[in-house]
Structures are given as structure tokens and as C-alpha cells.
Coordinates of C-alpha atoms and ligand atoms in Angstrom, one line a residue:
M1 CA 0.0 0.0 0.0
Q2 CA 1.2 3.5 -0.7
Q3 CA 0.5 7.1 -0.2
S4 CA -0.8 8.8 -3.4
Q5 CA 0.8 12.2 -3.7
S6 CA 2.3 12.7 -7.1
V7 CA 0.6 11.9 -10.4
C8 CA 2.2 11.1 -13.7
V9 CA 0.0 11.4 -16.8
L10 CA 1.4 9.4 -19.7
G11 CA 0.1 10.9 -23.0
G12 CA -0.7 14.3 -24.3
G13 CA -3.7 13.7 -26.5
T14 CA -7.2 14.9 -25.6
A15 CA -7.3 12.4 -22.7
G16 CA -4.0 13.4 -21.3
W17 CA -4.4 17.1 -21.3
M18 CA -8.0 17.0 -20.1
T19 CA -6.9 14.8 -17.2
A20 CA -3.9 17.0 -16.4
A21 CA -5.9 20.2 -16.6
A22 CA -8.7 18.9 -14.4
L23 CA -6.3 17.5 -11.7
A24 CA -4.4 20.7 -11.7
N25 CA -7.6 22.7 -11.3
K26 CA -8.9 20.4 -8.5
F27 CA -5.8 20.0 -6.4
Q28 CA -3.3 22.6 -5.4
R29 CA 0.0 22.1 -7.2
S30 CA 2.0 21.5 -4.0
A31 CA -0.6 18.9 -2.7
V32 CA -0.7 16.9 -5.9
P33 CA 2.1 17.6 -8.3
V34 CA 1.2 16.5 -11.8
T35 CA 3.7 15.7 -14.6
L36 CA 2.6 14.9 -18.1
I37 CA 4.8 13.0 -20.6
E38 CA 4.1 13.2 -24.3
S39 CA 6.0 12.3 -27.4
E40 CA 5.8 14.6 -30.4
Q41 CA 7.5 11.8 -32.4
I42 CA 4.6 9.5 -31.7
G43 CA 1.9 12.1 -32.0
T44 CA -1.8 11.8 -31.2
V45 CA -4.7 10.0 -32.8
G46 CA -5.8 13.4 -34.1
V47 CA -9.6 12.7 -34.6
G48 CA -12.5 13.3 -32.2
E49 CA -14.3 16.4 -33.3
A50 CA -17.9 15.9 -32.1
T51 CA -18.9 16.1 -28.5
L52 CA -21.8 15.8 -26.1
P53 CA -23.3 18.7 -24.0
H54 CA -21.6 17.5 -20.8
I55 CA -18.3 18.9 -22.1
R56 CA -19.6 22.4 -21.3
F57 CA -19.7 21.4 -17.6
F58 CA -16.1 20.2 -17.9
N59 CA -15.0 23.6 -19.3
Q60 CA -17.1 25.5 -16.8
A61 CA -15.6 23.6 -13.8
L62 CA -12.2 24.7 -15.1
G63 CA -13.3 28.3 -15.4
I64 CA -12.8 28.3 -19.2
D65 CA -14.4 31.1 -21.1
E66 CA -16.6 29.6 -23.7
R67 CA -15.9 32.2 -26.4
A68 CA -12.1 32.0 -25.9
F69 CA -12.3 28.2 -26.1
M70 CA -14.5 28.3 -29.2
R71 CA -12.3 30.7 -31.1
E72 CA -9.1 28.8 -30.3
T73 CA -10.5 25.5 -31.3
N74 CA -12.4 26.6 -34.4
A75 CA -15.6 25.3 -32.7
T76 CA -19.1 25.4 -33.9
F77 CA -22.3 24.7 -31.9
K78 CA -24.0 21.3 -32.0
L79 CA -27.7 20.7 -31.3
G80 CA -27.7 17.0 -32.1
I81 CA -26.8 14.3 -34.6
E82 CA -28.7 13.7 -37.9
F83 CA -29.0 10.0 -38.8
C84 CA -29.6 9.2 -42.4
D85 CA -30.5 5.9 -43.9
W86 CA -30.5 4.0 -40.6
G87 CA -34.0 2.7 -40.1
A88 CA -34.4 2.3 -43.9
L89 CA -32.8 3.8 -46.9
G90 CA -34.1 7.3 -47.4
D91 CA -35.1 7.8 -43.7
R92 CA -33.6 10.6 -41.6
Y93 CA -34.1 11.8 -38.1
I94 CA -32.2 14.0 -35.6
H95 CA -31.2 12.8 -32.1
P96 CA -31.5 16.1 -30.3
F97 CA -29.8 17.4 -27.2
G98 CA -33.0 18.2 -25.4
D99 CA -36.6 17.2 -24.6
Y100 CA -39.6 16.7 -26.8
G101 CA -42.4 19.1 -25.9
L102 CA -43.2 19.7 -22.3
P103 CA -44.4 17.1 -19.8
T104 CA -47.7 17.5 -17.8
P105 CA -47.6 16.5 -14.1
D106 CA -48.8 13.0 -15.0
N107 CA -47.4 12.2 -18.4
D108 CA -44.2 12.2 -20.4
F109 CA -44.7 14.2 -23.5
H110 CA -44.0 11.3 -25.9
Q111 CA -46.8 9.3 -24.2
L112 CA -49.3 12.1 -25.0
W113 CA -48.0 12.2 -28.5
L114 CA -48.4 8.4 -28.8
R115 CA -52.0 8.5 -27.7
A116 CA -52.8 11.5 -29.9
G117 CA -51.4 9.6 -32.9
K118 CA -54.1 6.9 -32.2
V119 CA -57.0 9.3 -32.3
S120 CA -55.9 11.8 -34.9
K121 CA -53.3 12.7 -37.5
V122 CA -50.5 14.5 -35.6
S123 CA -47.1 16.0 -36.7
R124 CA -44.0 13.9 -36.3
L125 CA -42.6 14.0 -32.8
D126 CA -39.6 16.0 -34.1
D127 CA -41.8 19.0 -34.7
Y128 CA -42.2 19.3 -30.9
S129 CA -38.5 19.5 -30.3
Y130 CA -37.0 22.9 -30.5
P131 CA -33.4 21.7 -31.0
I132 CA -34.5 19.6 -33.9
V133 CA -36.6 22.3 -35.6
A134 CA -33.8 24.8 -35.1
A135 CA -31.1 22.4 -36.3
E136 CA -33.1 21.6 -39.4
A137 CA -33.3 25.3 -40.2
G138 CA -29.6 25.8 -39.6
R139 CA -30.3 28.0 -36.6
F140 CA -28.8 28.4 -33.1
R141 CA -28.9 30.4 -30.0
I142 CA -27.9 29.8 -26.4
P143 CA -30.8 28.2 -24.3
G144 CA -32.9 30.6 -22.2
E145 CA -32.9 30.7 -18.5
N146 CA -36.1 28.7 -17.7
P147 CA -35.7 25.0 -18.6
D148 CA -39.5 24.5 -18.4
Q149 CA -40.1 26.6 -21.4
I150 CA -40.0 25.6 -25.1
G151 CA -36.8 27.1 -26.6
S152 CA -35.0 26.7 -23.3
N153 CA -35.3 23.0 -22.6
F154 CA -32.3 21.9 -24.6
G155 CA -28.6 21.5 -24.3
Y156 CA -25.8 21.9 -26.8
A157 CA -22.3 20.7 -27.5
Y158 CA -19.4 21.6 -29.8
Q159 CA -17.8 20.4 -32.9
F160 CA -14.1 21.4 -32.7
D161 CA -10.6 20.6 -33.8
S162 CA -9.4 18.1 -31.3
N163 CA -5.7 18.9 -31.8
L164 CA -6.4 22.5 -31.0
F165 CA -8.4 21.5 -27.9
A166 CA -5.5 19.5 -26.6
K167 CA -3.2 22.5 -27.3
F168 CA -5.6 24.8 -25.6
L169 CA -5.8 22.6 -22.5
R170 CA -2.0 22.3 -22.5
G171 CA -1.7 26.1 -22.1
Y172 CA -4.3 25.9 -19.2
A173 CA -2.6 23.0 -17.5
E174 CA 0.9 24.3 -17.7
S175 CA -0.2 27.7 -16.3
A176 CA -1.8 25.8 -13.5
G177 CA 1.5 24.1 -12.6
V178 CA 1.5 20.9 -14.7
E179 CA 5.0 20.0 -15.6
R180 CA 5.4 18.7 -19.2
Q181 CA 8.1 16.3 -20.2
E182 CA 8.8 15.7 -23.9
G183 CA 10.0 12.2 -24.6
K184 CA 9.2 8.6 -25.4
V185 CA 8.7 6.1 -22.6
V186 CA 11.0 3.2 -23.4
D187 CA 11.0 1.4 -20.1
V188 CA 8.7 0.9 -17.1
A189 CA 9.8 -0.2 -13.6
V190 CA 7.4 -2.2 -11.6
D191 CA 7.6 -3.0 -7.8
P192 CA 8.1 -6.8 -7.6
E193 CA 6.2 -7.0 -4.4
S194 CA 3.1 -4.8 -5.0
G195 CA 3.0 -5.0 -8.8
H196 CA 2.7 -1.2 -8.8
V197 CA 4.3 1.0 -11.4
R198 CA 7.2 2.8 -9.8
S199 CA 8.7 4.8 -12.6
V200 CA 9.0 5.3 -16.3
T201 CA 12.2 5.9 -18.3
L202 CA 12.3 8.1 -21.3
D203 CA 14.4 7.6 -24.4
D204 CA 17.1 10.1 -23.2
G205 CA 17.5 8.2 -20.0
R206 CA 15.5 10.4 -17.7
T207 CA 13.4 8.6 -15.1
I208 CA 10.1 9.9 -13.7
E209 CA 8.6 8.5 -10.6
A210 CA 5.0 8.9 -9.3
D211 CA 2.6 7.4 -6.8
L212 CA -0.3 7.3 -9.2
F213 CA 0.0 6.9 -13.0
V214 CA -2.8 7.9 -15.4
D215 CA -2.3 6.0 -18.7
C216 CA -3.5 8.2 -21.5
S217 CA -1.1 6.7 -24.1
G218 CA -3.9 5.9 -26.5
F219 CA -4.5 2.6 -28.2
R220 CA -1.0 1.5 -27.1
G221 CA -2.0 1.3 -23.4
I222 CA 1.7 1.4 -22.4
L223 CA 1.1 1.0 -18.7
I224 CA -2.4 -0.6 -18.3
E225 CA -1.8 -3.3 -21.0
Q226 CA 1.8 -3.5 -22.1
T227 CA 3.1 -3.4 -18.5
L228 CA 0.3 -4.6 -16.3
K229 CA -1.3 -7.0 -18.8
T230 CA -4.8 -6.1 -17.6
G231 CA -6.7 -7.7 -20.5
Y232 CA -9.4 -6.4 -22.8
D233 CA -13.1 -7.4 -23.2
D234 CA -13.5 -7.5 -27.0
W235 CA -17.0 -6.4 -28.0
S236 CA -16.6 -6.9 -31.8
N237 CA -19.3 -9.6 -31.8
W238 CA -21.8 -6.8 -31.1
L239 CA -20.1 -3.8 -32.7
P240 CA -17.9 -5.3 -35.5
C241 CA -16.7 -2.1 -37.1
N242 CA -12.9 -2.1 -36.7
R243 CA -11.5 0.5 -39.1
A244 CA -12.0 4.1 -40.1
V245 CA -10.7 6.3 -42.9
A246 CA -10.8 10.1 -42.3
V247 CA -10.4 13.1 -44.5
P248 CA -11.1 16.9 -44.0
T249 CA -12.8 18.9 -46.7
E250 CA -13.4 22.5 -47.4
L251 CA -16.6 23.9 -45.9
N252 CA -19.6 23.6 -48.2
G253 CA -21.7 26.6 -47.3
K254 CA -22.2 27.8 -43.8
P255 CA -21.5 25.4 -41.0
L256 CA -24.6 23.6 -39.7
P257 CA -25.2 23.2 -36.0
F258 CA -25.3 19.4 -36.1
T259 CA -23.2 16.3 -36.9
R260 CA -24.4 13.9 -39.6
A261 CA -24.0 10.1 -39.5
T262 CA -25.0 8.3 -42.7
A263 CA -25.4 4.6 -42.7
K264 CA -23.6 2.7 -45.5
T265 CA -23.4 -0.9 -46.6
A266 CA -20.4 -1.8 -44.4
G267 CA -20.5 0.9 -41.7
W268 CA -21.4 4.6 -41.7
Q269 CA -19.9 8.0 -42.6
W270 CA -19.6 11.1 -40.4
R271 CA -19.7 14.7 -41.4
I272 CA -18.7 17.3 -38.8
P273 CA -18.7 21.0 -39.7
L274 CA -16.2 23.2 -37.9
Q275 CA -15.7 26.9 -38.5
H276 CA -13.0 26.5 -41.1
R277 CA -13.5 23.0 -42.6
T278 CA -15.6 19.8 -42.4
G279 CA -14.3 16.6 -40.8
N280 CA -15.4 13.4 -42.6
G281 CA -14.8 9.8 -42.0
H282 CA -16.0 6.3 -42.8
V283 CA -16.2 3.8 -40.0
Y284 CA -16.4 0.3 -41.4
C285 CA -16.0 -3.4 -40.7
S286 CA -13.2 -5.1 -42.6
D287 CA -15.3 -8.3 -42.8
F288 CA -17.7 -6.5 -45.1
A289 CA -15.6 -4.1 -47.1
T290 CA -12.0 -3.9 -48.3
D291 CA -10.0 -0.8 -47.5
D292 CA -10.2 0.3 -51.1
E293 CA -14.0 0.0 -51.1
A294 CA -14.2 1.9 -47.8
L295 CA -12.1 4.7 -49.2
K296 CA -14.2 4.9 -52.3
T297 CA -17.4 5.1 -50.3
L298 CA -15.9 7.9 -48.2
M299 CA -14.7 9.9 -51.2
D300 CA -17.9 9.4 -53.1
G301 CA -19.9 10.6 -50.1
L302 CA -18.0 13.9 -49.7
D303 CA -19.8 17.2 -50.5
A304 CA -16.7 19.3 -51.0
R305 CA -13.0 19.1 -52.0
A306 CA -10.7 17.1 -49.8
I307 CA -7.9 19.2 -48.3
A308 CA -5.6 16.5 -47.0
E309 CA -4.7 12.9 -47.7
P310 CA -7.1 10.3 -46.2
R311 CA -5.8 8.7 -43.0
Q312 CA -6.6 5.2 -41.9
L313 CA -7.3 4.1 -38.3
F314 CA -7.6 0.7 -36.8
F315 CA -9.4 -0.3 -33.5
T316 CA -11.0 -3.1 -31.6
T317 CA -14.3 -2.2 -29.9
G318 CA -14.3 -3.0 -26.2
R319 CA -13.0 -2.0 -22.8
R320 CA -10.1 -2.8 -20.5
K321 CA -11.1 -5.5 -18.0
K322 CA -10.1 -3.1 -15.3
F323 CA -9.9 0.6 -16.0
W324 CA -8.0 1.1 -12.7
N325 CA -5.5 -1.6 -12.0
K326 CA -2.9 -1.3 -9.2
N327 CA -1.7 2.3 -9.3
V328 CA -2.6 2.8 -12.9
V329 CA -5.8 4.4 -14.1
S330 CA -6.5 4.2 -17.9
I331 CA -8.4 7.1 -19.4
G332 CA -9.1 7.7 -23.1
L333 CA -8.3 5.2 -25.8
S334 CA -6.1 3.2 -23.4
G335 CA -9.2 2.3 -21.4
G336 CA -11.4 1.2 -24.3
F337 CA -13.0 2.3 -27.5
L338 CA -16.5 2.5 -28.8
E339 CA -17.1 3.8 -32.4
P340 CA -17.8 7.5 -32.5
L341 CA -21.5 7.1 -33.8
E342 CA -22.8 9.1 -30.8
S343 CA -19.7 11.2 -30.1
T344 CA -19.1 9.5 -26.8
S345 CA -15.3 9.0 -26.5
I346 CA -14.5 12.5 -25.1
H347 CA -17.5 12.1 -22.8
L348 CA -16.1 8.8 -21.5
I349 CA -12.8 10.6 -20.8
Q350 CA -14.7 13.2 -18.9
E351 CA -16.5 10.4 -16.9
G352 CA -13.1 8.9 -16.1
I353 CA -11.7 12.1 -14.9
T354 CA -14.8 13.0 -12.8
N355 CA -14.8 9.6 -11.1
L356 CA -11.1 9.7 -10.5
I357 CA -11.4 13.1 -8.8
E358 CA -14.3 11.8 -6.7
L359 CA -12.4 8.7 -5.7
F360 CA -9.0 10.3 -5.6
P361 CA -6.8 8.6 -3.0
T362 CA -6.6 10.6 0.2
G363 CA -3.8 8.4 1.5
E364 CA -3.3 4.8 0.8
L365 CA -4.9 3.3 -2.3
E366 CA -8.2 1.7 -1.1
P367 CA -9.5 -1.4 -2.9
Y368 CA -13.0 -0.1 -2.4
D369 CA -12.2 3.1 -4.4
I370 CA -10.6 1.1 -7.2
D371 CA -13.6 -1.4 -7.3
E372 CA -16.1 1.5 -7.3
Y373 CA -14.3 3.3 -10.1
N374 CA -14.2 0.1 -12.2
E375 CA -17.9 -0.6 -11.5
R376 CA -18.9 2.9 -12.6
M377 CA -16.8 3.1 -15.7
G378 CA -17.9 -0.4 -16.7
L379 CA -21.5 0.6 -16.5
N380 CA -20.8 3.8 -18.5
F381 CA -19.1 1.8 -21.2
E382 CA -21.8 -0.9 -21.3
R383 CA -24.6 1.6 -21.6
V384 CA -22.9 3.4 -24.5
R385 CA -22.3 0.1 -26.2
D386 CA -26.0 -0.8 -25.9
F387 CA -27.1 2.6 -27.2
L388 CA -24.7 2.3 -30.2
L389 CA -25.9 -1.3 -30.9
L390 CA -29.5 -0.1 -30.9
H391 CA -28.8 1.9 -34.1
Y392 CA -27.7 -1.3 -35.9
V393 CA -30.5 -3.5 -34.8
A394 CA -33.5 -1.2 -34.8
T395 CA -33.6 -1.3 -38.6
Q396 CA -35.5 -2.7 -41.5
R397 CA -32.3 -2.7 -43.6
D398 CA -31.2 -6.0 -45.0
D399 CA -29.5 -4.8 -48.2
S400 CA -25.9 -5.9 -47.4
E401 CA -24.0 -8.6 -45.6
M402 CA -23.5 -6.2 -42.6
W403 CA -27.2 -5.4 -42.1
R404 CA -28.1 -9.1 -42.4
H405 CA -25.4 -9.9 -39.8
F406 CA -27.3 -7.7 -37.3
R407 CA -30.6 -9.5 -38.0
N408 CA -29.2 -12.7 -36.5
L409 CA -27.6 -11.2 -33.4
T410 CA -28.4 -12.1 -29.8
L411 CA -28.5 -8.8 -28.0
P412 CA -27.1 -8.1 -24.5
D413 CA -29.9 -8.6 -22.0
S414 CA -29.6 -5.0 -20.9
L415 CA -30.4 -3.8 -24.4
Q416 CA -33.1 -6.4 -25.1
E417 CA -34.9 -5.3 -21.8
K418 CA -34.8 -1.7 -22.9
I419 CA -36.3 -2.5 -26.3
D420 CA -39.0 -4.8 -24.9
A421 CA -40.1 -2.2 -22.4
W422 CA -40.3 0.4 -25.2
L423 CA -42.3 -1.8 -27.5
T424 CA -44.8 -2.7 -24.8
R425 CA -45.9 0.8 -23.8
G426 CA -43.4 3.3 -24.9
Y427 CA -41.5 3.1 -21.6
V428 CA -37.8 3.9 -21.3
L429 CA -36.2 1.9 -18.5
P430 CA -34.3 4.3 -16.3
Y431 CA -30.8 3.7 -14.8
E432 CA -28.4 5.6 -12.6
F433 CA -25.2 5.6 -14.5
G434 CA -25.1 6.1 -18.3
V435 CA -25.0 9.2 -20.3
F436 CA -28.1 8.8 -22.5
L437 CA -31.4 9.9 -21.0
P438 CA -34.9 8.9 -22.2
P439 CA -35.2 11.5 -25.0
S440 CA -32.1 10.0 -26.6
W441 CA -33.5 6.5 -26.6
I442 CA -36.9 7.8 -27.8
A443 CA -35.2 9.6 -30.7
V444 CA -33.4 6.6 -32.0
M445 CA -36.2 4.0 -31.4
L446 CA -38.9 6.1 -33.0
G447 CA -36.4 7.5 -35.6
Q448 CA -35.7 4.0 -36.7
N449 CA -39.3 2.9 -36.7
L450 CA -39.6 1.0 -33.5
E451 CA -43.3 1.8 -32.8
P452 CA -44.6 0.9 -29.3
K453 CA -47.8 -1.2 -29.3
N454 CA -49.4 0.8 -26.6
H455 CA -49.0 4.0 -24.6
D456 CA -49.2 4.6 -20.9
K457 CA -52.8 4.6 -19.9
R458 CA -52.4 7.7 -17.8
A459 CA -52.3 9.6 -21.1
D460 CA -56.0 8.6 -21.7
R461 CA -57.2 10.7 -18.8
I462 CA -56.9 13.9 -20.8
P463 CA -60.0 14.7 -22.9
E464 CA -59.2 14.2 -26.6
A465 CA -59.9 17.7 -27.7
D466 CA -57.7 19.2 -24.9
L467 CA -54.9 16.8 -25.8
L468 CA -54.9 17.8 -29.4
R469 CA -55.1 21.5 -28.5
Y470 CA -52.2 21.1 -26.1
L471 CA -50.0 19.4 -28.7
E472 CA -50.8 21.9 -31.4
D473 CA -50.0 24.8 -29.0
I474 CA -46.6 23.3 -28.3
R475 CA -45.9 22.6 -32.0
A476 CA -46.8 26.2 -32.9
K477 CA -44.6 27.6 -30.1
T478 CA -41.7 25.4 -31.1
A479 CA -42.0 26.5 -34.8
K480 CA -42.2 30.2 -33.7
E481 CA -39.2 30.0 -31.4
A482 CA -37.1 28.3 -34.1
E483 CA -38.1 30.9 -36.6
A484 CA -37.0 33.7 -34.3
T485 CA -33.6 32.0 -33.8
P486 CA -30.6 33.4 -35.7
V487 CA -28.8 31.5 -38.4
H488 CA -26.1 29.5 -36.7
A489 CA -23.2 30.9 -38.7
D490 CA -24.4 34.5 -38.0
F491 CA -24.8 33.8 -34.3
L492 CA -21.4 32.3 -34.2
E493 CA -19.7 35.2 -35.9
R494 CA -21.3 37.7 -33.6
Y495 CA -20.7 35.6 -30.5
L496 CA -17.0 35.2 -31.2
A497 CA -16.4 38.7 -32.6
D498 CA -15.0 40.0 -29.3
A499 CA -14.0 36.7 -27.7
P500 CA -11.4 37.3 -25.0
Q501 CA -7.9 35.9 -25.2
A502 CA -7.3 32.8 -23.0
A503 CA -5.8 34.0 -19.8
W504 CA -2.9 31.6 -20.2
R505 CA -0.3 31.0 -22.8
T506 CA -1.5 28.8 -25.7
T507 CA 1.5 26.9 -26.9
Ligands
LIG1 C1 -12.0 7.2 -36.2 C2 -12.2 7.8 -34.9 C3 -13.1 8.9 -34.8 C4 -13.3 9.5 -33.6 N1 -14.3 10.5 -33.5 C5 -14.6 11.0 -32.2 C6 -15.6 12.0 -32.0 O1 -16.2 12.5 -33.0 N2 -15.9 12.4 -30.8 C7 -15.2 11.9 -29.7 O2 -15.6 12.2 -28.6 N3 -14.2 11.0 -29.9 C8 -13.9 10.6 -31.1 N4 -12.9 9.7 -31.2 C9 -12.1 9.3 -30.0 C10 -11.1 10.4 -29.7 O3 -10.2 10.6 -30.8 C11 -10.2 10.0 -28.6 O4 -11.0 9.5 -27.5 C12 -9.4 11.2 -28.0 O5 -8.7 11.8 -29.1 C13 -8.5 10.7 -27.0 O6 -7.4 10.1 -27.4 P1 -6.3 9.7 -26.4 O7 -5.8 11.0 -25.8 O8 -6.7 8.7 -25.5 O9 -5.1 9.1 -27.3 P2 -4.1 9.7 -28.4 O10 -4.7 10.9 -29.0 O11 -3.6 8.6 -29.2 O12 -2.9 10.2 -27.5 C14 -1.9 9.4 -27.0 C15 -0.8 10.2 -26.4 O13 0.1 9.3 -25.8 C16 1.4 9.6 -26.2 N5 2.2 8.4 -26.2 C17 1.9 7.1 -26.6 N6 2.9 6.3 -26.4 C18 3.9 7.0 -25.8 C19 5.2 6.7 -25.3 N7 5.7 5.5 -25.4 N8 5.9 7.7 -24.7 C20 5.4 8.9 -24.6 N9 4.2 9.3 -25.0 C21 3.4 8.3 -25.6 C22 1.2 10.1 -27.6 O14 2.3 10.9 -28.0 C23 0.0 11.0 -27.4 O15 0.4 12.2 -26.8 C24 -12.6 9.1 -32.4 C25 -11.7 8.1 -32.5 C26 -11.5 7.4 -33.7 C27 -10.5 6.3 -33.8

């Protein structure tokens, strides 16, 4: 057992600098000195441009000015993700960052809508969601103060250049006392008795010791896997995509406030608009397409001129058997990877950091803290896995080998239960840990044509005419609010026009 006083973060990608910045912000530099090692020679994975709304709370906790951050990372606003061709070819829907309509004391809004649909012709559920209607019109503004009002009951995230984000956080972390060491780790010393990592040695012979190591070394997992042999739960049977090819393009028109994910025959293609360019990539499964076919699909699907050579990436979907093993905590790609269909990787980094700070050793490393951390992170990963898998199985598509593969899949019980509860009476089973709340599940299940057989009977208590009037009132308010919302690109330009400089040196 040991005292945890000093921390060494191995890796300077998004995970490494987010971790170092957050630790430096939380603990005084003298109480918990933080060193970060990164190797320019190795570089970073360099993708990861779309995020979830929670990242705003990360930035706020660090006291980061939103406009300074957006200007330095070429960020745009994001109201959700548009999914094209998922339920069936030609279908499209938006998974919004916000609620549908407004609930009454007794009923969730979607239950009212389900019942109304049985007695009359009603608009699509999307028309009662302000973030969807605003996104479809290419409009954006910051939510209002009162979350119980249409036009205020939504969240937003960012689409940004992840390399610039890491650089931005590096400036923050260094000014908060994080010591950066440039070099490549070539050796790791392990205590033969405890099995804990004692120190790492860089290629120039320097040795860095620490009490706690955070492995942010990316897919390599230098400490968590290469050193501690922690093991990996491979989830490729459920999520078989294992490669991606990415390429940036020029902006085609004004940047839209949403990410697009278009289903293909052997995977799916992303489109992420930033201020100065668009990020594109094709995630695919090598069992169902060759690399050349995948590249052709990507290039054929671009809507503007490519401005760099395409780059290929390889991955295995899954998670480390223990995220925290001995005195090593793995955060980022070293801890596991789930395809970026719902922009969850940076969020899982944030979860890792939040839980580490909550369970940070106050003295000796406690087995309880380590188990609790592993339990929470395991649940977070599993729930994202289920949500991603839902996109592949809630579909009528059978037009390629990949889609037929999903028809014959036995689902994890946790996902099957969620689908069964929905189909029975439109109920979304709640859980404590896990990033996606009921509106997200509703968006994907309805968006991909999983229609519940019944609705919650409480929705029947409202007289039919009142119900239809209530729905129409909300639809009209939503449309009016969206119409009064500025065009995203104009809002962005005005918002960032007098953005302050970051208070720290950006390297
Ligand atoms: C195709 C694809 C698309 C993605 N899209 C999204 C997205 O839209 N949204 C999202 O949230 N996430 C996305 N991600 C995930 C996201 O890119 C990562 O979660 C994020 O960049 C964090 O990466 P990392 O910091 O863990 O690893 P890396 O960026 O790989 O950084 C690893 C660091 O470790 C250092 N290092 C490694 N070995 C050594 C060594 N021996 N010595 C010293 N230093 C070393 C490297 O130099 C580097 O600094 C995507 C990932 C992929 C593969």
C-alpha cells in the first residue's frame, strides 16, 4: 500500500491534457504535483471532433471562457446528430440534445403524442423538439434561463478541432502548474512486491517516478496493458466495425449546428462541420468491405473538395477488463474504444476524470475506491455500447451482408430489456449511470421505426380535444421559437467577434 501524492499522466492527446488540466484545477499544485509526458514523435490519434453537451460542464468547472475556447479550437455549436439511412434507406431523423415538448404532471410528452397519434393525425414527434426544428433550419442560440419553457429546454455541445483542444488545455494545465516532459517512454519499472508501477524511463535516460499513473497513451495502453497485462473485453461480436478512414474537406456553405452520420453498406460515414473546414470519416468493418472499397465510399460521399490525404485508423471495440489496475488508471483510448457514432469518447474521458477526482486517493490506495471506479466506468461503457448497438438492430435494412449480420444477433440482456419495455408501452427503463437519458432513446427508437404497441394509460385521462389542442400549441410555439432564432453561422460570428484571449499561454 502506498500514499498517493504525485501523479504522472502518460500521453498528451485529448485524454492526457483533459486529465492534467482537471487534476491541476482540483488539487493545489503542491498537494498533488502533476507531470505529463508526451512524445511529439509518436503524436496523437488526431480525430475526435464531435462532443456531447456535458463537455460544457467540464469547461465551466475549469473556469474556461466559452468564447475564448471556441475561437481557439475553431468550434461550432452542435444541437444533435442527424442520422440518415439507418431505419431504412431514405429515412432521416435527428437525435436532439433536449426534450420533446413539455411534460404534464402525470405524463411524459411522448406518451401524450403516442396517444394523440391513435386518435388523430399528428405532426412527427420531431416538430415538438426545439433543437430539432432549429437544427433543421440551420439556426442556433444559447438556451434561455427557464428550462421548463419551449426554446429553453435543450442543451448543446461543440464540434471542434481536437488537436487545437489539446493544445488549448495544455496552455491551461501548464499555467496551473502541470510539468510537461517531452520524450518517449521506453521502459517501465514495476515494484516486484506490490506490482505497482514505480517509474517510467524516457528515451534520453530520464526517469520519472510517481505514486499514481494515469495511462493516456492511446490505443497502445503502455502502462495498463503492455506493462500490467490487464486484459481487454472485446465487443466486436456486437459492434464489428474495426476501421476508419478520415479526411477533411473545405466547408460547403455555412457550418450547420449538427453532426451527420449516414449509414452505409459496411458501416457509416460522419460529417462534422467546424468553422474553417468539415471533418469526414467512414467507419467500417473489414469483414464487409476492403480498405479500397471503404475509401471509395468515403470519397464518393464527400460534398466538397478534400484538403488533405485520407488517413486510416484501426481499432477493436471494447473495454479494458479493469480501468483502474494497481496504481494505474487508464483514461481515453487506453481504457477502451466505442465507435464515434454518438460522439461518446470524449465524454467517457470526462467520466473517467470526474470519477477519478471523486475517488482520488486521500492516502493509501483503497481497494474499495478502485472497485467502485471500475464498476462505474464499466456501466458507463456498457450503456454506451447498448445505445450504439440499438442503431444497428432497430432497422429494416437487409440490403448488405453487414445489415443481415445484425438481423441474427443475440443482444445483451440489458439492451433487449430496454427494447422490450419500449415496444410494450413506450416506456424507457431508467438507470443511474449512463449518459443517454430517455429523450435520446426515444429519438433513436422512433427515428428507426420501433413503434410501441401501446401507450401509458395515464395519457388517456386527458380529454381528446384538450390533448390535441395542447399538442398543437406546443408545435406552434416550437416553430415560432425556431423561426425567431438566428442562423447558426451569423450567431457564431457575432458571438465570437469580441471573444477574449485565453488567460494563459496557448503553446
Ligand atoms: C475514427 C475515430 C473517430 C473519432 N471521433 C470522435 C468523435 O467524433 N468524438 C469523440 O468524442 N471522440 C472521437 N474519437 C475518439 C477520440 O479521438 C479519442 O477519444 C481522443 O482523441 C482521446 O485520445 P487519447 O488522448 O486517449 O489518445 P491519443 O490521441 O492517441 O494520445 C496518446 C498520447 O500518448 C502519447 N504516447 C503514446 N505512447 C507514448 C510513449 N511510449 N511515450 C510517450 N508518449 C506516448 C502520444 O504521443 C499521445 O500524446 C474518435 C476516434 C477514432 C479512432
